[in-house]
GROMACS .gro file of C-alpha atoms in nm:
model
  403
    1MET     CA    1   7.226  11.053   7.454
    2SER     CA    2   7.178  11.389   7.740
    3VAL     CA    3   7.441  11.406   8.026
    4ASP     CA    4   7.040  11.320   8.229
    5THR     CA    5   7.056  10.986   7.999
    6ILE     CA    6   7.387  10.967   8.045
    7LEU     CA    7   7.374  10.998   8.495
    8LEU     CA    8   7.116  10.778   8.469
    9TYR     CA    9   7.389  10.461   8.276
   10THR     CA   10   7.629  10.484   8.499
   11ILE     CA   11   7.412  10.462   8.837
   12PHE     CA   12   7.221  10.212   8.709
   13ALA     CA   13   7.629  10.035   8.648
   14GLY     CA   14   7.678  10.108   9.022
   15ILE     CA   15   7.422   9.960   9.097
   16LEU     CA   16   7.449   9.649   8.942
   17SER     CA   17   7.797   9.658   9.037
   18ILE     CA   18   7.693   9.605   9.388
   19VAL     CA   19   7.451   9.379   9.265
   20TYR     CA   20   7.666   9.129   9.190
   21GLY     CA   21   7.861   9.231   9.501
   22PHE     CA   22   7.597   9.078   9.670
   23VAL     CA   23   7.498   8.781   9.539
   24THR     CA   24   7.856   8.648   9.477
   25GLY     CA   25   7.914   8.679   9.859
   26SER     CA   26   7.560   8.519   9.924
   27SER     CA   27   7.721   8.210   9.779
   28ILE     CA   28   8.006   8.281   9.944
   29LEU     CA   29   7.834   8.279  10.281
   30ASN     CA   30   7.731   7.915  10.154
   31ALA     CA   31   7.956   7.757  10.115
   32SER     CA   32   8.134   7.501  10.442
   33ALA     CA   33   8.381   7.781  10.654
   34GLY     CA   34   8.597   7.462  10.788
   35ASN     CA   35   8.513   7.258  11.120
   36ALA     CA   36   8.505   7.384  11.429
   37LYS     CA   37   8.869   7.492  11.519
   38MET     CA   38   8.908   7.662  11.186
   39GLN     CA   39   8.629   7.859  11.296
   40GLU     CA   40   8.665   7.960  11.570
   41ILE     CA   41   9.007   8.144  11.497
   42ALA     CA   42   8.791   8.293  11.204
   43SER     CA   43   8.544   8.413  11.436
   44ALA     CA   44   8.828   8.557  11.667
   45ILE     CA   45   8.979   8.751  11.406
   46GLN     CA   46   8.668   8.902  11.289
   47ILE     CA   47   8.587   9.003  11.649
   48GLY     CA   48   8.974   9.199  11.687
   49ALA     CA   49   8.870   9.272  11.316
   50LYS     CA   50   8.552   9.473  11.424
   51ALA     CA   51   8.686   9.596  11.746
   52TYR     CA   52   9.011   9.802  11.574
   53LEU     CA   53   8.796   9.947  11.315
   54ASN     CA   54   8.511  10.084  11.569
   55ARG     CA   55   8.802  10.201  11.771
   56GLN     CA   56   9.002  10.425  11.507
   57TYR     CA   57   8.643  10.530  11.327
   58LYS     CA   58   8.536  10.652  11.614
   59THR     CA   59   8.829  10.881  11.628
   60ILE     CA   60   8.807  10.956  11.283
   61ALA     CA   61   8.502  11.075  11.305
   62ILE     CA   62   8.598  11.339  11.553
   63VAL     CA   63   8.838  11.430  11.311
   64GLY     CA   64   8.626  11.420  11.019
   65VAL     CA   65   8.361  11.656  11.191
   66VAL     CA   66   8.570  11.861  11.245
   67VAL     CA   67   8.683  11.949  10.912
   68LEU     CA   68   8.311  11.843  10.821
   69VAL     CA   69   8.232  12.211  10.962
   70ILE     CA   70   8.543  12.422  10.877
   71ILE     CA   71   8.514  12.281  10.483
   72SER     CA   72   8.126  12.362  10.548
   73PHE     CA   73   8.201  12.719  10.686
   74ALA     CA   74   8.488  12.771  10.477
   75PHE     CA   75   8.341  12.704  10.142
   76SER     CA   76   7.931  12.608  10.134
   77LEU     CA   77   7.721  12.339  10.251
   78LEU     CA   78   7.743  12.199   9.920
   79VAL     CA   79   8.123  12.113   9.906
   80GLY     CA   80   8.052  12.006  10.256
   81ILE     CA   81   7.812  11.769  10.186
   82GLY     CA   82   8.048  11.583   9.912
   83TYR     CA   83   8.271  11.585  10.155
   84LEU     CA   84   8.042  11.396  10.362
   85ILE     CA   85   7.967  11.170  10.052
   86GLY     CA   86   8.312  11.080  10.059
   87ALA     CA   87   8.409  11.033  10.362
   88ALA     CA   88   8.074  10.792  10.507
   89LEU     CA   89   8.107  10.594  10.182
   90SER     CA   90   8.535  10.536  10.188
   91GLY     CA   91   8.472  10.412  10.561
   92ILE     CA   92   8.192  10.189  10.418
   93ALA     CA   93   8.413  10.014  10.155
   94GLY     CA   94   8.657   9.977  10.450
   95TYR     CA   95   8.384   9.814  10.682
   96VAL     CA   96   8.216   9.612  10.428
   97GLY     CA   97   8.605   9.525  10.266
   98MET     CA   98   8.727   9.408  10.612
   99LEU     CA   99   8.376   9.103  10.688
  100VAL     CA  100   8.445   8.993  10.319
  101SER     CA  101   8.666   8.942  10.371
  102VAL     CA  102   8.739   8.728  10.731
  103GLN     CA  103   8.417   8.524  10.602
  104ALA     CA  104   8.615   8.429  10.292
  105ASN     CA  105   8.970   8.403  10.446
  106VAL     CA  106   8.815   8.131  10.618
  107ARG     CA  107   8.610   7.994  10.321
  108THR     CA  108   8.875   7.937  10.087
  109ALA     CA  109   9.123   7.749  10.318
  110GLU     CA  110   8.859   7.552  10.414
  111ALA     CA  111   8.803   7.489   9.978
  112SER     CA  112   9.155   7.497   9.897
  113ARG     CA  113   9.136   7.148  10.133
  114LYS     CA  114   8.941   7.019   9.855
  115GLY     CA  115   9.080   7.135   9.478
  116LEU     CA  116   9.275   7.434   9.350
  117SER     CA  117   8.971   7.517   9.121
  118GLN     CA  118   8.782   7.500   9.410
  119GLY     CA  119   8.988   7.800   9.669
  120LEU     CA  120   9.092   7.964   9.327
  121SER     CA  121   8.718   8.018   9.340
  122ILE     CA  122   8.635   8.193   9.635
  123ALA     CA  123   9.004   8.329   9.654
  124PHE     CA  124   8.907   8.576   9.331
  125LYS     CA  125   8.501   8.585   9.393
  126SER     CA  126   8.612   8.740   9.774
  127GLY     CA  127   8.784   9.015   9.630
  128ALA     CA  128   8.597   9.033   9.301
  129ILE     CA  129   8.324   9.174   9.556
  130THR     CA  130   8.503   9.367   9.743
  131GLY     CA  131   8.664   9.548   9.399
  132MET     CA  132   8.327   9.515   9.231
  133LEU     CA  133   8.135   9.723   9.554
  134VAL     CA  134   8.416   9.960   9.576
  135ALA     CA  135   8.409  10.069   9.217
  136GLY     CA  136   8.013  10.046   9.249
  137LEU     CA  137   8.005  10.259   9.582
  138ALA     CA  138   8.242  10.519   9.346
  139LEU     CA  139   8.058  10.470   9.137
  140LEU     CA  140   7.696  10.623   9.234
  141ALA     CA  141   7.876  10.883   9.482
  142ILE     CA  142   8.006  11.096   9.209
  143ALA     CA  143   7.685  11.033   8.935
  144VAL     CA  144   7.364  11.026   9.234
  145TYR     CA  145   7.559  11.342   9.371
  146TYR     CA  146   7.647  11.510   9.013
  147TYR     CA  147   7.280  11.449   8.898
  148ILE     CA  148   7.079  11.595   9.231
  149LEU     CA  149   7.350  11.897   9.121
  150LEU     CA  150   7.296  11.932   8.732
  151SER     CA  151   6.923  11.946   8.791
  152ALA     CA  152   6.860  12.163   9.084
  153GLY     CA  153   7.073  12.400   8.842
  154ILE     CA  154   7.345  12.496   9.069
  155ASP     CA  155   7.649  12.685   8.951
  156GLU     CA  156   7.938  12.494   8.751
  157ARG     CA  157   8.217  12.578   8.976
  158GLU     CA  158   7.969  12.512   9.268
  159ILE     CA  159   7.989  12.172   9.099
  160VAL     CA  160   8.337  12.034   9.064
  161ASN     CA  161   8.403  12.200   9.395
  162ALA     CA  162   8.150  11.925   9.556
  163LEU     CA  163   8.267  11.653   9.311
  164VAL     CA  164   8.640  11.751   9.457
  165ALA     CA  165   8.560  11.805   9.824
  166LEU     CA  166   8.402  11.388   9.820
  167GLY     CA  167   8.733  11.264   9.702
  168PHE     CA  168   8.897  11.472   9.996
  169GLY     CA  169   8.654  11.301  10.232
  170ALA     CA  170   8.719  10.973  10.018
  171SER     CA  171   9.093  11.058  10.057
  172LEU     CA  172   9.062  11.125  10.482
  173ILE     CA  173   8.975  10.806  10.598
  174SER     CA  174   9.174  10.578  10.355
  175ILE     CA  175   9.469  10.784  10.532
  176PHE     CA  176   9.410  10.686  10.868
  177ALA     CA  177   9.304  10.291  10.769
  178ARG     CA  178   9.543  10.218  10.535
  179LEU     CA  179   9.878  10.371  10.798
  180GLY     CA  180   9.708  10.278  11.101
  181GLY     CA  181   9.603   9.898  10.996
  182GLY     CA  182   9.960   9.865  10.862
  183ILE     CA  183  10.119  10.021  11.287
  184PHE     CA  184   9.897   9.788  11.400
  185THR     CA  185  10.046   9.489  11.236
  186LYS     CA  186  10.401   9.558  11.215
  187GLY     CA  187  10.339   9.588  11.594
  188ALA     CA  188  10.102   9.276  11.627
  189ASP     CA  189  10.390   9.052  11.421
  190VAL     CA  190  10.743   9.216  11.689
  191GLY     CA  191  10.537   9.090  11.948
  192ALA     CA  192  10.480   8.744  11.781
  193ASP     CA  193  10.760   8.676  11.672
  194LEU     CA  194  10.974   8.830  12.010
  195VAL     CA  195  10.639   8.734  12.347
  196GLY     CA  196  10.490   8.458  12.179
  197LYS     CA  197  10.784   8.260  12.081
  198VAL     CA  198  11.098   8.368  12.150
  199GLU     CA  199  10.958   8.429  12.543
  200ALA     CA  200  10.678   8.131  12.560
  201GLY     CA  201  10.816   7.905  12.327
  202ILE     CA  202  10.435   7.911  12.111
  203PRO     CA  203  10.516   7.872  11.782
  204GLU     CA  204  10.491   8.240  11.572
  205ASP     CA  205  10.218   8.154  11.413
  206ASP     CA  206   9.999   7.916  11.592
  207PRO     CA  207   9.610   8.015  11.709
  208ARG     CA  208   9.759   8.024  12.050
  209ASN     CA  209   9.988   8.256  12.117
  210PRO     CA  210   9.732   8.625  12.108
  211ALA     CA  211  10.014   8.811  11.853
  212THR     CA  212   9.918   8.620  11.612
  213ILE     CA  213   9.589   8.656  11.617
  214ALA     CA  214   9.609   9.055  11.629
  215ASP     CA  215   9.910   9.023  11.352
  216ASN     CA  216   9.607   8.826  11.139
  217VAL     CA  217   9.340   9.113  11.287
  218GLY     CA  218   9.562   9.398  11.164
  219ASP     CA  219   9.624   9.204  10.805
  220ILE     CA  220   9.285   9.243  10.820
  221VAL     CA  221   9.226   9.573  10.864
  222GLY     CA  222   9.528   9.704  10.662
  223ASP     CA  223   9.550   9.542  10.387
  224THR     CA  224   9.176   9.409  10.295
  225ALA     CA  225   8.988   9.692  10.492
  226GLY     CA  226   9.279   9.947  10.469
  227MET     CA  227   9.264   9.873  10.112
  228SER     CA  228   8.950   9.924  10.041
  229ALA     CA  229   8.927  10.236  10.182
  230ASP     CA  230   9.250  10.343   9.968
  231LEU     CA  231   9.107  10.160   9.689
  232PHE     CA  232   8.794  10.372   9.691
  233GLU     CA  233   8.952  10.690   9.742
  234SER     CA  234   9.211  10.674   9.465
  235TYR     CA  235   8.929  10.527   9.208
  236ALA     CA  236   8.669  10.830   9.254
  237GLY     CA  237   8.981  11.032   9.338
  238SER     CA  238   9.113  10.998   8.982
  239LEU     CA  239   8.734  10.992   8.874
  240ILE     CA  240   8.695  11.362   9.001
  241ALA     CA  241   9.094  11.493   8.942
  242THR     CA  242   9.005  11.357   8.538
  243ILE     CA  243   8.620  11.615   8.495
  244ALA     CA  244   8.771  11.910   8.659
  245LEU     CA  245   9.000  11.864   8.408
  246ALA     CA  246   8.768  11.882   8.160
  247VAL     CA  247   8.607  12.134   8.321
  248ALA     CA  248   8.909  12.328   8.306
  249ALA     CA  249   9.000  12.280   7.934
  250THR     CA  250   8.652  12.330   7.860
  251LYS     CA  251   8.482  12.596   8.007
  252SER     CA  252   8.193  12.375   8.053
  253ILE     CA  253   7.998  12.048   8.337
  254SER     CA  254   7.844  11.853   8.014
  255SER     CA  255   8.043  11.898   7.808
  256ASP     CA  256   8.187  11.553   7.554
  257LEU     CA  257   8.508  11.561   7.753
  258VAL     CA  258   8.387  11.577   8.075
  259ILE     CA  259   8.111  11.277   8.009
  260LEU     CA  260   8.358  11.072   7.897
  261PRO     CA  261   8.558  10.895   8.205
  262ILE     CA  262   8.216  10.914   8.381
  263ILE     CA  263   8.036  10.680   8.062
  264VAL     CA  264   8.393  10.526   8.053
  265SER     CA  265   8.418  10.395   8.410
  266SER     CA  266   8.062  10.277   8.368
  267ILE     CA  267   8.167  10.109   8.097
  268GLY     CA  268   8.513   9.925   8.232
  269VAL     CA  269   8.268   9.836   8.544
  270ILE     CA  270   7.987   9.652   8.341
  271ALA     CA  271   8.321   9.426   8.204
  272SER     CA  272   8.499   9.385   8.489
  273ILE     CA  273   8.223   9.196   8.614
  274ILE     CA  274   8.234   8.992   8.258
  275GLY     CA  275   8.537   8.983   8.291
  276THR     CA  276   8.595   8.750   8.596
  277PHE     CA  277   8.336   8.541   8.496
  278LEU     CA  278   8.681   8.434   8.229
  279VAL     CA  279   8.880   8.325   8.531
  280ARG     CA  280   8.852   7.965   8.564
  281THR     CA  281   9.146   7.700   8.622
  282LYS     CA  282   9.242   7.353   8.623
  283GLU     CA  283   9.363   7.041   8.940
  284GLY     CA  284   9.725   7.021   8.940
  285ALA     CA  285   9.714   7.353   8.777
  286SER     CA  286  10.109   7.563   8.777
  287MET     CA  287  10.172   7.855   8.951
  288ASN     CA  288  10.202   8.034   8.576
  289ASN     CA  289   9.855   7.798   8.519
  290LEU     CA  290   9.693   8.015   8.754
  291LEU     CA  291   9.881   8.383   8.694
  292TRP     CA  292   9.726   8.315   8.287
  293SER     CA  293   9.404   8.253   8.429
  294PHE     CA  294   9.344   8.643   8.620
  295ARG     CA  295   9.573   8.690   8.290
  296ILE     CA  296   9.267   8.625   8.044
  297GLY     CA  297   9.010   8.762   8.268
  298ILE     CA  298   9.196   9.143   8.308
  299PHE     CA  299   9.235   9.107   7.891
  300GLY     CA  300   8.914   9.006   7.816
  301ALA     CA  301   8.753   9.245   8.065
  302THR     CA  302   8.977   9.533   7.868
  303ILE     CA  303   8.914   9.408   7.520
  304LEU     CA  304   8.547   9.533   7.609
  305GLY     CA  305   8.619   9.807   7.801
  306LEU     CA  306   8.763   9.923   7.469
  307ILE     CA  307   8.466   9.829   7.230
  308GLY     CA  308   8.259   9.963   7.457
  309ALA     CA  309   8.481  10.302   7.442
  310GLY     CA  310   8.579  10.286   7.136
  311VAL     CA  311   8.115  10.225   7.028
  312TYR     CA  312   8.011  10.602   7.242
  313ILE     CA  313   8.312  10.749   7.104
  314SER     CA  314   8.221  10.739   6.718
  315ALA     CA  315   7.895  10.791   6.862
  316LYS     CA  316   7.991  11.157   6.964
  317GLY     CA  317   8.216  11.227   6.691
  318MET     CA  318   8.451  11.239   6.895
  319ASP     CA  319   8.787  11.220   6.801
  320PHE     CA  320   8.921  10.943   6.772
  321ASN     CA  321   9.302  10.927   6.927
  322LEU     CA  322   9.051  10.958   7.223
  323LEU     CA  323   8.969  10.546   7.236
  324TRP     CA  324   9.466  10.575   7.227
  325VAL     CA  325   9.510  10.688   7.504
  326ILE     CA  326   9.189  10.494   7.649
  327LEU     CA  327   9.401  10.196   7.570
  328PHE     CA  328   9.791  10.331   7.631
  329GLY     CA  329   9.618  10.416   7.954
  330ASN     CA  330   9.496  10.021   7.986
  331LEU     CA  331   9.813   9.898   7.877
  332LEU     CA  332  10.026  10.154   8.149
  333GLY     CA  333   9.810   9.919   8.424
  334ILE     CA  334   9.976   9.600   8.293
  335ILE     CA  335  10.268   9.627   8.223
  336VAL     CA  336  10.300   9.798   8.584
  337GLY     CA  337  10.146   9.486   8.717
  338THR     CA  338  10.329   9.251   8.488
  339ALA     CA  339  10.648   9.397   8.618
  340THR     CA  340  10.522   9.323   8.961
  341GLU     CA  341  10.449   8.958   8.923
  342TYR     CA  342  10.791   8.989   8.732
  343PHE     CA  343  10.935   9.083   9.051
  344THR     CA  344  10.740   8.919   9.348
  345SER     CA  345  10.667   8.621   9.192
  346TYR     CA  346  10.925   8.275   9.341
  347GLU     CA  347  10.919   8.113   8.955
  348TYR     CA  348  11.159   8.420   8.812
  349LYS     CA  349  11.467   8.549   8.856
  350PRO     CA  350  11.493   8.817   9.087
  351VAL     CA  351  11.295   8.649   9.365
  352LYS     CA  352  11.510   8.256   9.312
  353TRP     CA  353  11.865   8.515   9.358
  354MET     CA  354  11.741   8.688   9.589
  355ALA     CA  355  11.638   8.404   9.714
  356SER     CA  356  12.015   8.217   9.632
  357GLN     CA  357  12.132   8.431   9.839
  358SER     CA  358  12.018   8.326  10.214
  359GLU     CA  359  12.319   8.067  10.207
  360THR     CA  360  12.565   8.285  10.218
  361GLY     CA  361  12.328   8.446  10.542
  362ALA     CA  362  12.046   8.736  10.689
  363ALA     CA  363  12.306   9.055  10.536
  364SER     CA  364  12.324   8.950  10.161
  365VAL     CA  365  11.902   8.850  10.114
  366ILE     CA  366  11.860   9.211  10.260
  367ILE     CA  367  12.156   9.386  10.024
  368ALA     CA  368  11.973   9.183   9.794
  369GLY     CA  369  11.585   9.240   9.859
  370ILE     CA  370  11.707   9.607   9.870
  371ALA     CA  371  11.855   9.571   9.511
  372VAL     CA  372  11.599   9.452   9.417
  373GLY     CA  373  11.326   9.636   9.506
  374LEU     CA  374  11.533   9.986   9.404
  375TYR     CA  375  11.539   9.822   8.955
  376SER     CA  376  11.185   9.725   9.001
  377THR     CA  377  11.064  10.087   8.999
  378VAL     CA  378  11.268  10.130   8.724
  379ILE     CA  379  10.994   9.944   8.416
  380PRO     CA  380  10.652  10.184   8.606
  381ALA     CA  381  10.804  10.470   8.658
  382ILE     CA  382  10.925  10.475   8.260
  383THR     CA  383  10.582  10.315   8.160
  384ILE     CA  384  10.381  10.625   8.357
  385ALA     CA  385  10.647  10.905   8.236
  386ALA     CA  386  10.641  10.697   7.834
  387GLY     CA  387  10.256  10.641   7.899
  388ILE     CA  388  10.162  11.030   7.971
  389LEU     CA  389  10.379  11.147   7.677
  390ILE     CA  390  10.180  10.935   7.440
  391SER     CA  391   9.848  11.029   7.544
  392PHE     CA  392   9.925  11.382   7.582
  393THR     CA  393  10.057  11.421   7.225
  394LEU     CA  394   9.740  11.198   7.097
  395ALA     CA  395   9.516  11.439   7.273
  396GLY     CA  396   9.641  11.703   7.087
  397GLY     CA  397   9.876  11.825   7.329
  398THR     CA  398  10.197  11.939   7.227
  399VAL     CA  399  10.524  12.156   7.442
  400ASP     CA  400  10.353  12.494   7.366
  401ASP     CA  401  10.052  12.452   7.540
  402PRO     CA  402  10.053  12.624   7.892
  403ILE     CA  403  10.013  12.402   8.252
   0.00000   0.00000   0.00000
């Protein structure tokens, strides 16, 4: 299978994920948006979120154009185009994430009034839409641009530079969107507490409190739009970094090791789409049952992805230890996710212990929270370090290899 064919398959996987997001989004929009009051509040939040992002993107665009000109002159036009693609698609991912979130939130609230399974279905689908759209856009951006550059016979070094610039462009947008939204929501949250609740006597989460609407706007733009842009950057950046490392190791832009991360990502997208259909729950399910509903989807997608990667590695006659490297990468993600769940879910000891500290005052809760936050980083840190060392060894690396 040639590089061009693999890239075309990757483009198909990216298109498939976007189609999945569009179809699923249409089904969510067809769900009930609740009563007139719910729709009024959701509309106010959406108007605020759009206004914020429009203003923020105008500011980012000024900085982005300046950086675009500098990069294009300092390196090349192809590098500048890569940067522009990354920045534009990262911004689109953030904006789409905002639109999906606002529309899905009110429908999730309405569905939850009817039952747990209905609420979970809308909530999970809305998250899957954003995830698939982000992954699809990232795959399309990299695969299409890679395919065009390769077909045009561009120098290998120039291709790598152009792809790296694509990741850099995505990083620029995600930094602004993530941090700006977070700062905005914290400012609004404080305003809701001080002015609305303390001075005007309006409850903190009452929609009559304008700062409450602003707080929700900040949550939308920071935790969904910002996170979507950040996810695009992380996904595209990690894929491009792997490609660049493989090119440096093999001295070829079209070797099997360079193509492996692209094909594995394509397989992962298709496996994830299938995994979304495995997430189900029953009425009256406990929090633990809900968590296991998500785990079944995660485990199912992981197994399917590993099978697909194994088939490809075997077909290409590559070192089968590479499959174990991919397996450890999946396990690393699952362990870190499970550890996060343990330290943040109220069904487990850390959160229950923090709650018990409230009996002796605010100070003890703060101290307990800081303590739990500090030792919650131990498992992820050790897991990531161990995963890197194990993967390095399985891939044939030794301590004597130059860095």
